[in-house]
CSV table of N, CA and C in Angstrom, one decimal:
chain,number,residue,atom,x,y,z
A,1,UNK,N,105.0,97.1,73.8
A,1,UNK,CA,103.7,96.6,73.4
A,1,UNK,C,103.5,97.0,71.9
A,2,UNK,N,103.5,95.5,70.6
A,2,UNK,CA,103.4,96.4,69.6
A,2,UNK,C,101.5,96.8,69.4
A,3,UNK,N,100.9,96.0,69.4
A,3,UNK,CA,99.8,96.2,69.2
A,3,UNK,C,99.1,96.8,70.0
A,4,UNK,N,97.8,97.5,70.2
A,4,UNK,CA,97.1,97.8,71.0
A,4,UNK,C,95.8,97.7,71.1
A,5,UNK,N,95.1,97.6,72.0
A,5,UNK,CA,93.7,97.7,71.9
A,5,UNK,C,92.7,99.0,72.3
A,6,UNK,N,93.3,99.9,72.9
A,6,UNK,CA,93.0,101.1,73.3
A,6,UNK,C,94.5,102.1,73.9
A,7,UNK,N,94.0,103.0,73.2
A,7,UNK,CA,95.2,104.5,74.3
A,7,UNK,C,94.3,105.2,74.8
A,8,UNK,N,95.0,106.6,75.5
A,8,UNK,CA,93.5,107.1,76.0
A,8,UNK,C,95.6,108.6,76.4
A,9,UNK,N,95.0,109.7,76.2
A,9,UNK,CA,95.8,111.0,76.4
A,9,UNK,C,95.0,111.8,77.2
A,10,UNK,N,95.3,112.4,78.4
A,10,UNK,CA,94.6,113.3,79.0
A,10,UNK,C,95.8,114.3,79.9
A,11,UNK,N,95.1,115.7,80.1
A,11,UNK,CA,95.9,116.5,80.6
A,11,UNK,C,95.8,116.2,81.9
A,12,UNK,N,96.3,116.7,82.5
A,12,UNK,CA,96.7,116.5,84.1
A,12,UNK,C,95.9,117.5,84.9
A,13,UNK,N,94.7,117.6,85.9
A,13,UNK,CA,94.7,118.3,86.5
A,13,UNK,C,93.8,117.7,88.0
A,14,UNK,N,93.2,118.6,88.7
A,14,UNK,CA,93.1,118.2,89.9
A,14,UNK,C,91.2,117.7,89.6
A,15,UNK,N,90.9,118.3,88.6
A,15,UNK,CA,89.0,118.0,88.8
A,15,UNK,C,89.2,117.0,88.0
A,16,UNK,N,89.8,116.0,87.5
A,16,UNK,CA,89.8,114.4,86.6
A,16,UNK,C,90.4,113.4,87.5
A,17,UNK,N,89.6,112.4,87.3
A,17,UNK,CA,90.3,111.6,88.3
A,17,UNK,C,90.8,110.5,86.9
A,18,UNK,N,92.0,111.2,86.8
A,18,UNK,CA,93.0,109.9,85.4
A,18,UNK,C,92.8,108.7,85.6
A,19,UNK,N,93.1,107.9,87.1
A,19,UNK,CA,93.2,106.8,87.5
A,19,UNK,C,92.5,106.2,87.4
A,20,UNK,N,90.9,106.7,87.3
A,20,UNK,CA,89.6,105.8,87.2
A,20,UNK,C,89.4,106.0,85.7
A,21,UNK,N,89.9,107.1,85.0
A,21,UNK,CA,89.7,106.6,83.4
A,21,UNK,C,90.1,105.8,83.1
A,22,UNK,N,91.6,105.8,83.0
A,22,UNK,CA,92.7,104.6,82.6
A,22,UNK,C,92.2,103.2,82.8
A,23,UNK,N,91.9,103.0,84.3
A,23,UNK,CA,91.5,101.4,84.8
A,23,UNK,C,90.2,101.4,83.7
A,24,UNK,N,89.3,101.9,83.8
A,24,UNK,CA,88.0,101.8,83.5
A,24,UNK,C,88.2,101.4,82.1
A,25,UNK,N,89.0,102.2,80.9
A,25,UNK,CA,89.1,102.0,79.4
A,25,UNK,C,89.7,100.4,79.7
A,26,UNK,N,90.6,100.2,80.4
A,26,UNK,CA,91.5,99.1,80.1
A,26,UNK,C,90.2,98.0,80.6
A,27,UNK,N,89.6,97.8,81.8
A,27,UNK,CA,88.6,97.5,82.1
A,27,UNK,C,87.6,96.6,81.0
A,28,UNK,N,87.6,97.5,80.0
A,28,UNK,CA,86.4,97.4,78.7
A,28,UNK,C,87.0,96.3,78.0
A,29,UNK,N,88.6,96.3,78.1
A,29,UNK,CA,89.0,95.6,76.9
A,29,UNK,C,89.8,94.3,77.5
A,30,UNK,N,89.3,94.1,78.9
A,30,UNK,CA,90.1,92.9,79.8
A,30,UNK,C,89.4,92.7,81.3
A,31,UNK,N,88.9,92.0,81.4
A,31,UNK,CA,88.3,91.5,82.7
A,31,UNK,C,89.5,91.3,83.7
A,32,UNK,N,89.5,92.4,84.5
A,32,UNK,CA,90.5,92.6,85.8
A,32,UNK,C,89.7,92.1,87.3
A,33,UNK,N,90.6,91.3,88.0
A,33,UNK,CA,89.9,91.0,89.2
A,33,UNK,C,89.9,92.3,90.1
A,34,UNK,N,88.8,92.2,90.8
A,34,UNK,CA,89.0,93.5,91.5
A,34,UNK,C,90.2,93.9,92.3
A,35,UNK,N,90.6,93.3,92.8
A,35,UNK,CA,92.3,93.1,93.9
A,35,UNK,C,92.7,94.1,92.5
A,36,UNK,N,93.1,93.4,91.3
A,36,UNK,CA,94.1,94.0,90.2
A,36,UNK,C,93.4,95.7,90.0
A,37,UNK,N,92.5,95.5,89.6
A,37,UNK,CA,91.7,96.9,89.2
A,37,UNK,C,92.1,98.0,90.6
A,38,UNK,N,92.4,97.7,91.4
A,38,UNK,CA,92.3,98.6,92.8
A,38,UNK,C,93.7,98.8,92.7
A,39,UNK,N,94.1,97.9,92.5
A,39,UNK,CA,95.6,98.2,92.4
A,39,UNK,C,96.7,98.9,91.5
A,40,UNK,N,95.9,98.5,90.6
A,40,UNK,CA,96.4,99.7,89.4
A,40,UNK,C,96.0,101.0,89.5
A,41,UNK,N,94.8,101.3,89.7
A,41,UNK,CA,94.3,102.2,90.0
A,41,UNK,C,94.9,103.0,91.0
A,42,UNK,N,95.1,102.4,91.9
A,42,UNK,CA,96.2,102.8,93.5
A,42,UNK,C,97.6,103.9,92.3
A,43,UNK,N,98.2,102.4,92.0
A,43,UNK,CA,99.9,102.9,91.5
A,43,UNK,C,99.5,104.1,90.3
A,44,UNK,N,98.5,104.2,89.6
A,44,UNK,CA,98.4,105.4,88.9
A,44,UNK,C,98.0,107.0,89.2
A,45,UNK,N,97.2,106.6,90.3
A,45,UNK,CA,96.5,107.9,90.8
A,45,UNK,C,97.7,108.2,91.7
A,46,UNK,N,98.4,107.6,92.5
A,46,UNK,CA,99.6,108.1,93.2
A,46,UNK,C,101.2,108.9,92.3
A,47,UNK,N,100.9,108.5,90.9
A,47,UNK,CA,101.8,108.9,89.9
A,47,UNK,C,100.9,110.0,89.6
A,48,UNK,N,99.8,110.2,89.5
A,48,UNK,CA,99.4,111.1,88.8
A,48,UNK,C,99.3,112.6,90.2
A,49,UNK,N,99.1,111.9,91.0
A,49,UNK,CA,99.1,113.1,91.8
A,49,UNK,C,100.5,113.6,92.1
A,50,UNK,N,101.3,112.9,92.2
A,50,UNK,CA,103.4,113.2,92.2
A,50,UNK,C,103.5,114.4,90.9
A,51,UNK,N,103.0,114.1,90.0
A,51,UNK,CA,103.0,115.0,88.7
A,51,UNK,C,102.3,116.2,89.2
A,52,UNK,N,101.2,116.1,89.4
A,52,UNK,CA,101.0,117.4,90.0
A,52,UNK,C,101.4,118.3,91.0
A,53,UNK,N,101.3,117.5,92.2
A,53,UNK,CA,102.0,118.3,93.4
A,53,UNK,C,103.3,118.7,93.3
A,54,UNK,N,104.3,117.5,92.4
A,54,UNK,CA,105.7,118.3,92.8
A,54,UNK,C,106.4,118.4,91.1
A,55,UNK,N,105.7,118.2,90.3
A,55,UNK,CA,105.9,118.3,88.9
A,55,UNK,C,105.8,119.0,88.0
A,56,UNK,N,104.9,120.0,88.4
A,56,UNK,CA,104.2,121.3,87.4
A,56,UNK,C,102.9,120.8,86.8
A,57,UNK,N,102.4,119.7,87.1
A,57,UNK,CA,101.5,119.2,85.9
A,57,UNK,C,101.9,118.8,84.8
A,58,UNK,N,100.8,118.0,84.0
A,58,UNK,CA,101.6,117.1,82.9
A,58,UNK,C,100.4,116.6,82.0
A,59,UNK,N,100.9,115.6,81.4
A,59,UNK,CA,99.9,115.5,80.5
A,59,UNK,C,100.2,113.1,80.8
A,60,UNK,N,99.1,112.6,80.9
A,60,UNK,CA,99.1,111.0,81.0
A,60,UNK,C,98.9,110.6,79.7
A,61,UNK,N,99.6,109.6,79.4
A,61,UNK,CA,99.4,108.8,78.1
A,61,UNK,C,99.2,107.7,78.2
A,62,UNK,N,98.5,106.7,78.1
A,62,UNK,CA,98.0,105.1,78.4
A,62,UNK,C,97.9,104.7,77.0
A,63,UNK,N,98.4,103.3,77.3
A,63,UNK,CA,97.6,102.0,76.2
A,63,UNK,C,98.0,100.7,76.8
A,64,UNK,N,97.0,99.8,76.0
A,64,UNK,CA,97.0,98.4,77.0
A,64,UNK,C,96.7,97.7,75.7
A,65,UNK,N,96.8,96.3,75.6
A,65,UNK,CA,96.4,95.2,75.1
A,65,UNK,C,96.4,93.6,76.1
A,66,UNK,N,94.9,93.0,76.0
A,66,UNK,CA,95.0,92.3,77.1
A,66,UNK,C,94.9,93.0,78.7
A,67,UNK,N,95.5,92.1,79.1
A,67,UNK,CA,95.9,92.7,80.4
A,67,UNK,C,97.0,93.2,80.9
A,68,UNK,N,98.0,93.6,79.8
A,68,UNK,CA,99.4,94.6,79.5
A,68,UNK,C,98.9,96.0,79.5
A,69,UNK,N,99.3,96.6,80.5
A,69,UNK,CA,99.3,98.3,80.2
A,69,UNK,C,100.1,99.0,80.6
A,70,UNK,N,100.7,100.1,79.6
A,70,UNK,CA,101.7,101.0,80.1
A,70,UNK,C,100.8,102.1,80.0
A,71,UNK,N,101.6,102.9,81.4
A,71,UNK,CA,100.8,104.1,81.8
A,71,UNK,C,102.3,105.3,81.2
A,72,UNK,N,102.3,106.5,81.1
A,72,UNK,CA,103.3,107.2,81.0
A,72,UNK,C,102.8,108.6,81.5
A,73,UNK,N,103.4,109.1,82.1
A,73,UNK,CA,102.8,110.3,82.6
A,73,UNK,C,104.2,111.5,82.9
A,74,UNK,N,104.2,112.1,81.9
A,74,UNK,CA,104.7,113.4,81.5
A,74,UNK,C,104.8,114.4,82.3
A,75,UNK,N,106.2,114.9,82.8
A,75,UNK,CA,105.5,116.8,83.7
A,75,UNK,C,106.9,117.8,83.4
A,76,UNK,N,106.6,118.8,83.9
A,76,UNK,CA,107.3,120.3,83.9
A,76,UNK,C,108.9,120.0,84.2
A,77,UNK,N,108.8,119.2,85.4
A,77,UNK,CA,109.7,119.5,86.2
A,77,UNK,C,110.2,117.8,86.2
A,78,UNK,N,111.5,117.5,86.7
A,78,UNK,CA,111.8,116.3,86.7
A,78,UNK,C,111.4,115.4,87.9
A,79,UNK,N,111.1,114.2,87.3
A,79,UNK,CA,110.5,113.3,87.8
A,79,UNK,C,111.5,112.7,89.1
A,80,UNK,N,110.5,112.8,90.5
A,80,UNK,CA,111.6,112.6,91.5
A,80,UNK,C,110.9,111.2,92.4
A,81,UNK,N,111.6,110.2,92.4
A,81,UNK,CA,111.2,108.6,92.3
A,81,UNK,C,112.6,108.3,93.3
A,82,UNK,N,112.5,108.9,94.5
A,82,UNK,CA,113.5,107.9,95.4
A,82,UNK,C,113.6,106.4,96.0
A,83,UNK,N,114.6,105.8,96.1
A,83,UNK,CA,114.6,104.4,96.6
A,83,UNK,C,113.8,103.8,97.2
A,84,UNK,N,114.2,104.6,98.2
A,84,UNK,CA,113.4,104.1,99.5
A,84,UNK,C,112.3,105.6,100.4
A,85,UNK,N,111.0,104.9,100.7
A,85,UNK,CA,110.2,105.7,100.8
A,85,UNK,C,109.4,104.9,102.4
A,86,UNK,N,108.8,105.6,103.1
A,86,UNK,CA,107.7,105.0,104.0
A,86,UNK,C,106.6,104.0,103.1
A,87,UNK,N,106.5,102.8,103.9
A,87,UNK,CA,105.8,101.9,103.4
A,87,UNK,C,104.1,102.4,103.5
A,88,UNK,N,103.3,101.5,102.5
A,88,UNK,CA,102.3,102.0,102.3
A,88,UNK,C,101.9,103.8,101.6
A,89,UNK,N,102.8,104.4,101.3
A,89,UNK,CA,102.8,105.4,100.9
A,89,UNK,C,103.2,105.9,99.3
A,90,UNK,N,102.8,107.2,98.7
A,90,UNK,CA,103.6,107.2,97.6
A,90,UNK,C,104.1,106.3,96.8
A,91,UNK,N,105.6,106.8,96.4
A,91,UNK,CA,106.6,106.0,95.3
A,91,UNK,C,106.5,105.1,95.8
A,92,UNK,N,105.9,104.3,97.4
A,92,UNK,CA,105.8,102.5,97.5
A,92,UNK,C,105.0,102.3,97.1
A,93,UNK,N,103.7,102.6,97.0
A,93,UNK,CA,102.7,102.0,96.9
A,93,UNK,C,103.0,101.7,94.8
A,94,UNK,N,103.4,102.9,94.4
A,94,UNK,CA,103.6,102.5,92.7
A,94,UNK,C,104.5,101.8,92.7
A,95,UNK,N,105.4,101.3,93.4
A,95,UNK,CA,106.8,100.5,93.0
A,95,UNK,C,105.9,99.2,93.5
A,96,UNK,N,104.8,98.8,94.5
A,96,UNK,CA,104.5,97.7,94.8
A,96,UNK,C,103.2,97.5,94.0
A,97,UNK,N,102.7,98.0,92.9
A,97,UNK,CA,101.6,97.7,92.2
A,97,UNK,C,102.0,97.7,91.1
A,98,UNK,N,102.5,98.6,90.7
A,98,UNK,CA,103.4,98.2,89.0
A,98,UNK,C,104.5,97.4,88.7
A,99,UNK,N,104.3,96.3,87.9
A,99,UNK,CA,104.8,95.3,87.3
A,99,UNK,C,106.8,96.1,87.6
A,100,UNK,N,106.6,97.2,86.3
A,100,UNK,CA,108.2,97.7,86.5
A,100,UNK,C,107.7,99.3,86.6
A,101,UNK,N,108.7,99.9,86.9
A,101,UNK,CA,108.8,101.6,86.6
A,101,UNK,C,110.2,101.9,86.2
A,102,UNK,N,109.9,103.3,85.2
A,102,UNK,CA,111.0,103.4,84.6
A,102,UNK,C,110.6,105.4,84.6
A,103,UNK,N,111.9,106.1,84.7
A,103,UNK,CA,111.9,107.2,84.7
A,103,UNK,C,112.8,107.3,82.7
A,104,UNK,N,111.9,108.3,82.2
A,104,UNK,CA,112.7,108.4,81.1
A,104,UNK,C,114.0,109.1,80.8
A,105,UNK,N,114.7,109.2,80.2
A,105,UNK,CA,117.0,109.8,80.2
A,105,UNK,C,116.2,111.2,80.3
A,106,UNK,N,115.3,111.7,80.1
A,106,UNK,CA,115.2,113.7,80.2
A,106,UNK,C,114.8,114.1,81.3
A,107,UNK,N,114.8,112.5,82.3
A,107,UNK,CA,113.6,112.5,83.6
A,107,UNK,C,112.1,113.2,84.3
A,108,UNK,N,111.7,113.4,83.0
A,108,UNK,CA,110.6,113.9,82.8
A,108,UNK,C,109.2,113.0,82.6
A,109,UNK,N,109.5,111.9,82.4
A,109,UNK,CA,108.4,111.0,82.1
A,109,UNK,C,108.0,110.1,83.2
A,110,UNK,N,107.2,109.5,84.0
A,110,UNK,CA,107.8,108.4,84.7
A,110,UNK,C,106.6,107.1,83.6
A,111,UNK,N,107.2,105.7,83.8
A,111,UNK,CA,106.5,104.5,83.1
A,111,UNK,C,106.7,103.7,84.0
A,112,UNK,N,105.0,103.3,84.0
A,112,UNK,CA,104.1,102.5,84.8
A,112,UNK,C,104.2,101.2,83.8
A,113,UNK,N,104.4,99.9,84.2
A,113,UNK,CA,104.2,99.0,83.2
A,113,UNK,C,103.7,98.0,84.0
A,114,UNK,N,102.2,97.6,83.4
A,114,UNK,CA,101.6,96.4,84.3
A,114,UNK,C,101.3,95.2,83.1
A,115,UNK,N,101.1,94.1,83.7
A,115,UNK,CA,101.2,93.2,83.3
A,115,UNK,C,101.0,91.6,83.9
């Protein structure tokens, strides 16, 4: 994404709910059908709680333009994104809401990309 219309950096903890910031900023700068907005929202807050519970905590990085948004979310410990998972749950619910996902080469990052 070269351009952008908003980013938004926040630390990771349990009293913020990231997932409703993020949606909400991007929100401002793009009219999302609700189905979409719920759903993103879903695939981020389930990445953001992964970071915490089995991550060490981390720090989220967002930016969007349009209705393009990459989410990135940073932690301690390396980022653990198995294949296959119980449906409706977890890593499915992000692999079935986010456009792509991508673990970064230090496996420390994971990247949300919607679109």
């Amino acid at each position: 994404m070269e351009k952008q219309d908003w980013k938004i950096c926040l630390k990771l903890d349990l009293t913020t709910d990231a997932a409703l910031i993020v949606t909400m900023r991007a929100q401002k700068h793009f009219r999302f059908e609700p189905f979409e907005l719920m759903t993103r929202r879903l695939a981020v807050h389930e990445a953001v709680l992964n970071a915490l519970k089995y991550g060490g905590g981390g720090v989220l990085k967002a930016c969007g333009r349009g209705r393009e948004m990459r989410v990135e979310i940073s932690q301690q410990k390396p980022v653990v994104f198995p294949l296959t998972t119980e449906p409706f749950r977890g890593t499915a619910l992000i692999r079935r809401y986010a456009r792509e996902t991508e673990v970064s080469p230090d496996e420390k990052t994971l990247i949300l990309l919607f679109y």
